[in-house]
């Protein structure tokens, strides 16, 4: 029987050597996506930058790869910032996001000297100005704006709609006070505006509509306040995979291409922005994008061992040794995954199998009904497209230790995150002294 190769490494050998569940990332695929960002966007359009949205997948090694590839990094917490700085990532290429940043996070970002803080509210601007004054620094910022665009994707990952918890609504009554405050503060250096309308988006029309609204905003602020923004950050959200996460099947046409080229989005956005700026007599601002999922999702697979097979009328369950703690996305977003038996890659599909996770939740189903060769205990299931928002969203539910992460390059695997041990689960877990007597 042939085995699945990932990054030229034999997945069955990886599973036996490092144990399962196991996240496996193909370094060449991550670097290929970075190359596409450079060739299709950065080198094609002057005055552009790309920050990888690290929430999709961040380890010190990943930060190092992004640094070597010449991209910036979007972080959303002190934990992500700490990881990036520990890997030696240059702070000037880091931007800090978040709708509820703590004072500690803002202070840490200011003293680290991050390149951009994306302010989310007037209250945050006030706190930021006060902290910057204490530090005696002028902080480069942008303001996050919710443009009122609702892309077609799962409701839980729409972010730029009317009433969003992220950013300020684009209407004058909300945005003008924020812009005036920032411009009046000697400690805030307002560079421009940030838009991120959602995630797992497959059509470019929503990003283009965002560009139109952003250009109208820039013209409005130039006319009314004499403020010309230097920078527009248009966020990420570029979709990945054959099957999108959709709220209701049938509402949405499946993309035909397994890999969605970045240019599908960025060309349309940049052409529209160039036209809009010319029409409105604006100098085209520099443009930043923040792809997360698009960079890493397809580079990752997760390997599981089949523990049990249960053949019931109408359904065959293959129970595996992981599940919602290492991949909560099927339960959270009804995300659809595909998989194979890595140890029987050339065997013909013979039955429909449901890959069930091991947690005490009926909803812990990784893949519903996929065609597989006859499945047996000990088979290795490989689930594709798990590089984004799997490791980063993992939990210890049911006290399951988190899997290791292996990075593969030219067939050579390196463990970049060790598997958690049972003792790791007990770290910080203490019994009060009053209960120490048995
Ligand atoms: C501000 C911001 N930028 C970029 C991203 C990355 O989105 P994606 O992984 O869909 O590209 C996110 C995701 O939540 C985000 O909140």
Short mmCIF file of C-alpha atoms and ligand atoms in Angstrom, two decimals:
data_model
loop_
_atom_site.label_atom_id
_atom_site.label_comp_id
_atom_site.label_asym_id
_atom_site.label_seq_id
_atom_site.Cartn_x
_atom_site.Cartn_y
_atom_site.Cartn_z
CA UNK A 1 0.00 0.00 0.00
CA UNK A 2 1.30 3.47 -0.83
CA UNK A 3 1.39 6.17 1.78
CA UNK A 4 0.42 9.84 1.63
CA UNK A 5 3.41 12.16 1.33
CA UNK A 6 3.31 15.67 2.78
CA UNK A 7 6.20 17.98 2.08
CA UNK A 8 7.81 14.80 0.68
CA UNK A 9 7.62 13.08 4.08
CA UNK A 10 5.79 9.78 4.54
CA UNK A 11 2.76 10.59 6.71
CA UNK A 12 2.54 7.10 8.20
CA UNK A 13 6.16 7.32 9.33
CA UNK A 14 5.47 10.77 10.77
CA UNK A 15 2.47 9.41 12.67
CA UNK A 16 4.48 6.50 14.09
CA UNK A 17 7.52 8.59 14.94
CA UNK A 18 5.80 11.63 16.50
CA UNK A 19 2.46 10.15 17.57
CA UNK A 20 -1.06 11.25 16.74
CA UNK A 21 -2.93 13.53 16.57
CA UNK A 22 -0.22 15.46 14.78
CA UNK A 23 -0.26 18.79 12.96
CA UNK A 24 2.04 18.66 9.92
CA UNK A 25 2.95 21.89 8.11
CA UNK A 26 4.63 21.96 4.70
CA UNK A 27 7.20 24.78 4.82
CA UNK A 28 7.54 24.97 1.03
CA UNK A 29 3.82 25.60 0.62
CA UNK A 30 3.87 28.42 3.19
CA UNK A 31 6.84 29.98 1.40
CA UNK A 32 5.10 29.53 -1.97
CA UNK A 33 2.14 31.56 -0.67
CA UNK A 34 4.52 34.28 0.55
CA UNK A 35 6.14 34.30 -2.89
CA UNK A 36 2.70 34.72 -4.47
CA UNK A 37 2.01 37.68 -2.17
CA UNK A 38 5.23 39.28 -3.37
CA UNK A 39 4.79 38.56 -7.06
CA UNK A 40 1.03 39.13 -7.40
CA UNK A 41 0.73 42.08 -5.04
CA UNK A 42 3.85 43.72 -3.60
CA UNK A 43 5.90 43.74 -6.79
CA UNK A 44 2.93 44.50 -9.02
CA UNK A 45 1.55 47.47 -7.10
CA UNK A 46 3.86 50.20 -5.76
CA UNK A 47 3.51 51.42 -2.18
CA UNK A 48 2.01 48.23 -0.80
CA UNK A 49 2.73 46.02 2.19
CA UNK A 50 1.45 42.70 3.50
CA UNK A 51 1.15 41.69 7.13
CA UNK A 52 0.49 38.02 7.83
CA UNK A 53 -2.43 37.72 10.29
CA UNK A 54 -0.71 35.61 12.89
CA UNK A 55 -3.92 34.51 14.62
CA UNK A 56 -4.26 31.93 11.83
CA UNK A 57 -1.14 30.05 12.97
CA UNK A 58 1.71 31.40 15.06
CA UNK A 59 4.76 29.77 16.54
CA UNK A 60 8.27 31.20 16.84
CA UNK A 61 9.28 29.28 13.69
CA UNK A 62 6.31 30.68 11.77
CA UNK A 63 7.28 34.21 12.83
CA UNK A 64 10.80 33.47 11.60
CA UNK A 65 9.49 32.29 8.20
CA UNK A 66 7.34 35.40 7.77
CA UNK A 67 10.29 37.58 8.75
CA UNK A 68 12.57 35.84 6.23
CA UNK A 69 9.91 36.25 3.54
CA UNK A 70 9.94 40.01 4.10
CA UNK A 71 6.34 40.36 5.26
CA UNK A 72 4.94 42.17 8.29
CA UNK A 73 2.94 40.59 11.10
CA UNK A 74 -0.50 41.37 12.49
CA UNK A 75 -0.87 40.50 16.18
CA UNK A 76 -3.94 40.82 18.33
CA UNK A 77 -2.69 40.21 21.87
CA UNK A 78 0.37 40.44 24.08
CA UNK A 79 0.73 36.67 23.69
CA UNK A 80 1.07 36.95 19.91
CA UNK A 81 3.34 39.98 20.31
CA UNK A 82 5.53 38.13 22.81
CA UNK A 83 5.82 35.13 20.47
CA UNK A 84 6.83 37.37 17.56
CA UNK A 85 9.37 39.35 19.58
CA UNK A 86 10.80 36.13 21.07
CA UNK A 87 11.46 34.95 17.51
CA UNK A 88 13.35 38.19 16.81
CA UNK A 89 10.62 39.68 14.61
CA UNK A 90 11.32 43.40 14.02
CA UNK A 91 8.74 45.41 16.01
CA UNK A 92 8.55 48.07 13.30
CA UNK A 93 6.94 45.46 11.01
CA UNK A 94 4.31 44.49 13.59
CA UNK A 95 0.82 45.93 13.86
CA UNK A 96 -1.39 45.49 16.91
CA UNK A 97 -5.13 44.90 16.55
CA UNK A 98 -7.96 44.17 18.93
CA UNK A 99 -11.37 45.46 19.92
CA UNK A 100 -10.66 45.19 23.66
CA UNK A 101 -6.97 45.84 24.10
CA UNK A 102 -5.88 46.06 27.70
CA UNK A 103 -3.74 48.89 29.03
CA UNK A 104 -0.97 46.32 29.50
CA UNK A 105 -1.19 45.32 25.82
CA UNK A 106 -1.10 48.91 24.64
CA UNK A 107 1.78 49.78 26.96
CA UNK A 108 3.76 46.73 25.84
CA UNK A 109 3.17 47.54 22.16
CA UNK A 110 4.20 51.17 22.63
CA UNK A 111 7.38 50.33 24.49
CA UNK A 112 8.26 47.60 21.97
CA UNK A 113 7.89 50.23 19.24
CA UNK A 114 5.40 48.38 17.02
CA UNK A 115 4.90 49.87 13.58
CA UNK A 116 1.17 50.43 13.87
CA UNK A 117 -1.51 50.30 16.54
CA UNK A 118 -4.94 49.93 15.00
CA UNK A 119 -7.28 51.80 17.34
CA UNK A 120 -10.77 50.41 17.63
CA UNK A 121 -12.71 53.11 19.51
CA UNK A 122 -12.56 56.69 20.81
CA UNK A 123 -12.01 55.33 24.31
CA UNK A 124 -9.00 53.39 23.10
CA UNK A 125 -7.63 56.52 21.40
CA UNK A 126 -7.88 58.39 24.68
CA UNK A 127 -6.07 55.63 26.59
CA UNK A 128 -3.47 55.36 23.87
CA UNK A 129 -2.79 59.11 23.87
CA UNK A 130 -2.38 59.09 27.66
CA UNK A 131 0.00 56.10 27.59
CA UNK A 132 2.00 57.55 24.70
CA UNK A 133 2.33 60.82 26.64
CA UNK A 134 3.64 58.90 29.68
CA UNK A 135 6.20 57.17 27.45
CA UNK A 136 7.01 60.46 25.73
CA UNK A 137 6.44 58.87 22.30
CA UNK A 138 4.39 59.74 19.23
CA UNK A 139 2.65 56.52 18.27
CA UNK A 140 1.83 55.65 14.65
CA UNK A 141 -1.80 54.58 14.50
CA UNK A 142 -4.67 53.86 12.20
CA UNK A 143 -8.36 53.69 13.02
CA UNK A 144 -10.43 50.60 12.33
CA UNK A 145 -13.62 51.27 10.41
CA UNK A 146 -16.65 49.03 9.89
CA UNK A 147 -17.74 49.91 6.35
CA UNK A 148 -21.18 48.31 6.61
CA UNK A 149 -20.31 45.60 4.08
CA UNK A 150 -21.59 42.08 4.79
CA UNK A 151 -19.69 39.47 2.78
CA UNK A 152 -21.13 36.08 1.97
CA UNK A 153 -19.53 33.77 4.53
CA UNK A 154 -20.37 32.19 7.88
CA UNK A 155 -22.11 34.69 10.20
CA UNK A 156 -19.53 34.15 12.97
CA UNK A 157 -16.68 35.43 10.81
CA UNK A 158 -18.33 38.54 9.35
CA UNK A 159 -16.66 41.60 10.90
CA UNK A 160 -17.28 44.75 8.82
CA UNK A 161 -21.07 44.81 8.93
CA UNK A 162 -23.30 47.43 10.46
CA UNK A 163 -23.32 46.93 14.24
CA UNK A 164 -20.04 44.97 14.30
CA UNK A 165 -18.10 44.85 17.56
CA UNK A 166 -15.02 45.79 15.54
CA UNK A 167 -14.04 49.35 14.73
CA UNK A 168 -16.15 52.47 14.35
CA UNK A 169 -19.05 52.67 11.91
CA UNK A 170 -18.07 54.56 8.77
CA UNK A 171 -20.74 57.27 9.21
CA UNK A 172 -19.50 60.80 10.05
CA UNK A 173 -21.17 60.93 13.46
CA UNK A 174 -19.01 58.03 14.71
CA UNK A 175 -15.79 58.55 12.82
CA UNK A 176 -15.35 62.33 12.85
CA UNK A 177 -14.88 62.63 16.64
CA UNK A 178 -12.25 59.87 16.52
CA UNK A 179 -10.34 61.46 13.65
CA UNK A 180 -10.49 64.91 15.27
CA UNK A 181 -9.24 63.52 18.55
CA UNK A 182 -6.33 61.70 16.87
CA UNK A 183 -5.37 64.74 14.81
CA UNK A 184 -5.43 66.99 17.86
CA UNK A 185 -3.21 64.76 19.96
CA UNK A 186 0.54 65.44 19.75
CA UNK A 187 1.13 61.83 20.79
CA UNK A 188 -0.88 60.16 18.02
CA UNK A 189 0.34 60.02 14.44
CA UNK A 190 -2.73 59.10 12.39
CA UNK A 191 -1.63 57.35 9.20
CA UNK A 192 -4.98 56.17 7.90
CA UNK A 193 -7.74 53.62 8.23
CA UNK A 194 -8.16 49.89 8.57
CA UNK A 195 -10.91 47.69 7.15
CA UNK A 196 -11.34 43.93 7.60
CA UNK A 197 -14.76 42.74 6.53
CA UNK A 198 -14.58 39.05 7.42
CA UNK A 199 -12.95 35.73 6.74
CA UNK A 200 -13.28 32.85 4.25
CA UNK A 201 -14.59 35.12 1.46
CA UNK A 202 -14.52 33.74 -2.10
CA UNK A 203 -15.80 36.64 -4.20
CA UNK A 204 -13.93 39.90 -4.69
CA UNK A 205 -17.03 42.10 -4.92
CA UNK A 206 -17.19 42.66 -1.14
CA UNK A 207 -13.59 43.83 -0.94
CA UNK A 208 -14.20 46.09 -3.95
CA UNK A 209 -17.28 47.61 -2.30
CA UNK A 210 -15.15 48.22 0.81
CA UNK A 211 -12.59 50.03 -1.34
CA UNK A 212 -15.32 52.28 -2.79
CA UNK A 213 -16.60 53.17 0.66
CA UNK A 214 -13.06 53.73 1.92
CA UNK A 215 -12.30 56.10 -0.97
CA UNK A 216 -15.50 58.05 -0.29
CA UNK A 217 -14.41 58.33 3.35
CA UNK A 218 -10.97 59.65 2.38
CA UNK A 219 -12.52 62.27 0.10
CA UNK A 220 -15.00 63.28 2.78
CA UNK A 221 -12.24 63.73 5.40
CA UNK A 222 -10.05 65.66 2.98
CA UNK A 223 -12.89 68.03 2.13
CA UNK A 224 -14.24 68.49 5.64
CA UNK A 225 -11.15 68.24 7.84
CA UNK A 226 -8.31 68.76 5.39
CA UNK A 227 -6.91 65.38 6.44
CA UNK A 228 -5.38 63.22 3.70
CA UNK A 229 -4.80 59.63 4.82
CA UNK A 230 -1.46 58.13 3.80
CA UNK A 231 -2.45 54.52 4.31
CA UNK A 232 -5.37 52.19 3.78
CA UNK A 233 -5.30 48.73 5.31
CA UNK A 234 -7.81 46.49 3.54
CA UNK A 235 -7.44 43.47 5.84
CA UNK A 236 -7.54 39.81 4.89
CA UNK A 237 -10.34 37.30 4.55
CA UNK A 238 -9.26 35.69 1.28
CA UNK A 239 -10.91 32.27 1.12
CA UNK A 240 -9.26 28.88 1.05
CA UNK A 241 -10.28 25.39 0.08
CA UNK A 242 -12.75 23.80 -2.24
CA UNK A 243 -15.59 23.90 0.20
CA UNK A 244 -16.29 27.16 1.99
CA UNK A 245 -17.81 27.42 5.45
CA UNK A 246 -21.37 28.37 4.70
CA UNK A 247 -24.31 28.84 7.01
CA UNK A 248 -26.79 27.04 4.78
CA UNK A 249 -25.87 24.63 2.01
CA UNK A 250 -27.05 25.77 -1.38
CA UNK A 251 -26.95 29.51 -0.64
CA UNK A 252 -23.53 29.82 -2.05
CA UNK A 253 -21.81 28.57 -5.15
CA UNK A 254 -18.74 26.51 -4.41
CA UNK A 255 -15.53 27.95 -5.80
CA UNK A 256 -14.17 25.70 -8.52
CA UNK A 257 -10.50 26.31 -7.84
CA UNK A 258 -8.98 24.55 -4.84
CA UNK A 259 -6.43 27.33 -4.55
CA UNK A 260 -7.88 30.82 -4.88
CA UNK A 261 -5.21 33.09 -6.42
CA UNK A 262 -4.53 36.19 -4.37
CA UNK A 263 -4.70 38.35 -7.50
CA UNK A 264 -8.42 37.60 -7.78
CA UNK A 265 -8.86 39.91 -4.80
CA UNK A 266 -5.89 42.24 -4.87
CA UNK A 267 -6.08 43.16 -8.57
CA UNK A 268 -9.75 44.04 -8.27
CA UNK A 269 -9.13 46.02 -5.07
CA UNK A 270 -6.15 47.93 -6.47
CA UNK A 271 -7.80 48.68 -9.82
CA UNK A 272 -10.88 49.96 -8.06
CA UNK A 273 -8.84 52.06 -5.60
CA UNK A 274 -6.76 53.59 -8.41
CA UNK A 275 -9.93 54.57 -10.30
CA UNK A 276 -11.72 55.86 -7.21
CA UNK A 277 -8.77 58.00 -6.18
CA UNK A 278 -8.37 59.46 -9.68
CA UNK A 279 -12.09 60.27 -9.86
CA UNK A 280 -12.03 61.93 -6.43
CA UNK A 281 -8.72 63.79 -6.99
CA UNK A 282 -6.99 61.92 -4.17
CA UNK A 283 -3.42 60.70 -4.08
CA UNK A 284 -3.69 56.92 -3.88
CA UNK A 285 -2.70 55.98 -0.30
CA UNK A 286 -0.30 53.12 0.37
CA UNK A 287 -2.16 49.84 0.78
CA UNK A 288 -1.69 47.06 3.32
CA UNK A 289 -3.31 43.62 3.22
CA UNK A 290 -3.50 41.08 6.04
CA UNK A 291 -3.96 37.54 4.74
CA UNK A 292 -4.00 34.88 7.44
CA UNK A 293 -5.84 31.73 6.42
CA UNK A 294 -4.79 32.13 2.78
CA UNK A 295 -1.10 31.83 3.75
CA UNK A 296 -1.26 28.71 5.92
CA UNK A 297 -4.50 26.75 5.66
CA UNK A 298 -3.52 24.58 2.73
CA UNK A 299 -0.01 23.97 4.05
CA UNK A 300 -1.36 22.06 7.06
CA UNK A 301 -2.79 18.61 7.57
CA UNK A 302 -3.68 16.77 10.76
CA UNK A 303 -2.94 13.07 11.21
CA UNK A 304 -5.10 10.93 13.48
CA UNK A 305 -5.16 7.24 14.38
CA UNK A 306 -8.40 5.34 14.07
CA UNK A 307 -9.18 3.92 17.51
CA UNK A 308 -12.52 2.24 16.82
CA UNK A 309 -14.79 1.44 13.92
CA UNK A 310 -18.51 1.21 14.56
CA UNK A 311 -20.74 -0.05 11.76
CA UNK A 312 -24.35 0.95 12.42
CA UNK A 313 -27.36 0.91 10.10
CA UNK A 314 -26.89 3.91 7.80
CA UNK A 315 -23.61 5.14 9.27
CA UNK A 316 -20.06 3.94 9.81
CA UNK A 317 -18.14 5.81 12.50
CA UNK A 318 -14.35 5.86 12.56
CA UNK A 319 -13.50 7.20 16.03
CA UNK A 320 -10.12 8.97 16.03
CA UNK A 321 -7.74 10.06 18.79
CA UNK A 322 -8.39 13.82 18.38
CA UNK A 323 -11.33 16.02 17.49
CA UNK A 324 -12.78 19.35 18.53
CA UNK A 325 -9.90 20.23 20.89
CA UNK A 326 -7.43 20.22 17.97
CA UNK A 327 -9.98 21.39 15.36
CA UNK A 328 -13.01 23.25 16.72
CA UNK A 329 -13.99 24.63 13.30
CA UNK A 330 -16.54 21.99 12.24
CA UNK A 331 -18.41 22.57 15.52
CA UNK A 332 -18.01 26.37 15.47
CA UNK A 333 -18.59 27.16 11.81
CA UNK A 334 -19.90 23.93 10.26
CA UNK A 335 -16.58 23.95 8.38
CA UNK A 336 -16.27 21.15 5.86
CA UNK A 337 -13.04 19.19 5.64
CA UNK A 338 -11.78 16.43 3.41
CA UNK A 339 -9.56 13.53 4.34
CA UNK A 340 -7.95 10.28 3.25
CA UNK A 341 -6.49 7.18 4.83
CA UNK A 342 -2.80 8.06 4.70
CA UNK A 343 -1.75 4.40 4.91
CA UNK A 344 -4.07 3.29 2.06
CA UNK A 345 -3.67 6.17 -0.35
CA UNK A 346 -3.95 4.03 -3.50
CA UNK A 347 -6.89 1.87 -2.32
CA UNK A 348 -10.27 2.53 -3.92
CA UNK A 349 -13.04 4.14 -1.87
CA UNK A 350 -15.46 1.46 -0.75
CA UNK A 351 -17.69 2.98 1.93
CA UNK A 352 -18.91 6.26 3.36
CA UNK A 353 -17.36 6.92 6.74
CA UNK A 354 -17.97 9.62 9.35
CA UNK A 355 -14.80 10.66 11.15
CA UNK A 356 -15.81 11.16 14.77
CA UNK A 357 -13.71 13.00 17.33
CA UNK A 358 -13.17 11.49 20.77
CA UNK A 359 -14.82 14.20 22.89
CA UNK A 360 -17.96 13.79 24.92
CA UNK A 361 -20.00 15.89 22.50
CA UNK A 362 -22.32 14.58 19.82
CA UNK A 363 -21.21 17.58 17.73
CA UNK A 364 -17.59 16.44 17.76
CA UNK A 365 -17.61 15.19 14.19
CA UNK A 366 -14.55 16.10 12.10
CA UNK A 367 -15.88 14.94 8.73
CA UNK A 368 -19.36 13.82 7.91
CA UNK A 369 -19.61 10.93 5.46
CA UNK A 370 -16.57 10.74 3.20
CA UNK A 371 -15.78 7.95 0.79
CA UNK A 372 -12.85 5.87 2.07
CA UNK A 373 -11.35 2.44 1.49
CA UNK A 374 -12.49 -0.11 4.10
CA UNK A 375 -11.52 1.51 7.38
CA UNK A 376 -9.86 -0.40 10.20
CA UNK A 377 -8.51 0.26 13.67
CA UNK A 378 -4.95 1.61 13.38
CA UNK A 379 -5.51 3.38 10.05
CA UNK A 380 -4.05 6.88 9.83
CA UNK A 381 -6.56 9.53 8.79
CA UNK A 382 -5.14 12.70 7.21
CA UNK A 383 -7.44 15.72 7.27
CA UNK A 384 -6.51 18.46 4.79
CA UNK A 385 -6.54 22.27 5.02
CA UNK A 386 -6.02 22.36 8.76
CA UNK A 387 -3.10 24.82 8.74
CA UNK A 388 -5.20 27.82 9.76
CA UNK A 389 -7.23 28.32 12.93
CA UNK A 390 -6.67 24.76 14.15
CA UNK A 391 -3.48 24.84 16.25
CA UNK A 392 -4.23 28.47 17.15
CA UNK A 393 -7.78 27.69 18.33
CA UNK A 394 -6.92 24.39 20.03
CA UNK A 395 -8.04 23.69 23.59
CA UNK A 396 -7.54 21.06 26.26
CA UNK A 397 -11.19 20.06 26.37
CA UNK A 398 -11.62 16.66 28.05
CA UNK A 399 -8.05 17.22 29.32
CA UNK A 400 -6.59 16.14 26.00
CA UNK A 401 -2.98 17.34 25.58
CA UNK A 402 -2.44 19.51 22.51
CA UNK A 403 -0.79 17.74 19.55
CA UNK A 404 2.76 18.43 18.44
CA UNK A 405 3.41 20.55 15.35
CA UNK A 406 5.90 19.21 12.84
CA UNK A 407 7.29 21.37 10.05
CA UNK A 408 8.37 19.41 7.00
CA UNK A 409 10.81 20.64 4.37
CA UNK A 410 12.06 18.42 1.52
CA UNK A 411 10.99 15.32 3.42
CA UNK A 412 12.79 16.29 6.66
CA UNK A 413 10.54 16.81 9.69
CA UNK A 414 11.30 19.13 12.61
CA UNK A 415 9.16 19.35 15.72
CA UNK A 416 8.42 23.07 16.12
CA UNK A 417 5.94 22.69 18.98
CA UNK A 418 6.25 19.74 21.36
CA UNK A 419 3.23 17.62 22.20
CA UNK A 420 1.80 18.62 25.56
CA UNK A 421 2.32 16.13 28.34
CA UNK A 422 -0.12 15.25 31.12
CA UNK A 423 2.13 17.25 33.45
CA UNK A 424 1.72 20.27 31.15
CA UNK A 425 -2.00 19.96 31.82
CA UNK A 426 -1.31 20.29 35.54
CA UNK A 427 0.99 23.31 35.24
CA UNK A 428 -0.47 26.00 37.49
CA UNK A 429 -3.18 23.65 38.74
CA UNK A 430 -2.97 23.86 42.55
CA UNK A 431 -4.95 22.46 45.46
CA UNK A 432 -5.61 25.09 48.18
CA UNK A 433 -3.54 24.45 51.33
CA UNK A 434 -6.73 23.93 53.35
CA UNK A 435 -7.46 20.87 51.22
CA UNK A 436 -4.02 19.31 51.20
CA UNK A 437 -4.83 16.93 54.03
CA UNK A 438 -6.48 13.86 52.56
C1 LIG B 1 -8.01 42.46 11.56
C2 LIG B 1 -7.85 41.16 10.87
N1 LIG B 1 -7.02 41.09 9.82
C3 LIG B 1 -6.82 39.92 9.17
C4 LIG B 1 -7.47 38.77 9.56
C5 LIG B 1 -7.17 37.51 8.81
O1 LIG B 1 -8.28 36.95 8.23
P1 LIG B 1 -8.06 35.67 7.29
O2 LIG B 1 -7.37 34.65 8.08
O3 LIG B 1 -9.43 35.27 6.91
O4 LIG B 1 -7.25 36.16 6.12
C6 LIG B 1 -8.35 38.81 10.63
C7 LIG B 1 -9.08 37.59 11.05
O5 LIG B 1 -9.87 37.54 11.91
C8 LIG B 1 -8.55 40.04 11.31
O6 LIG B 1 -9.37 40.12 12.35
#
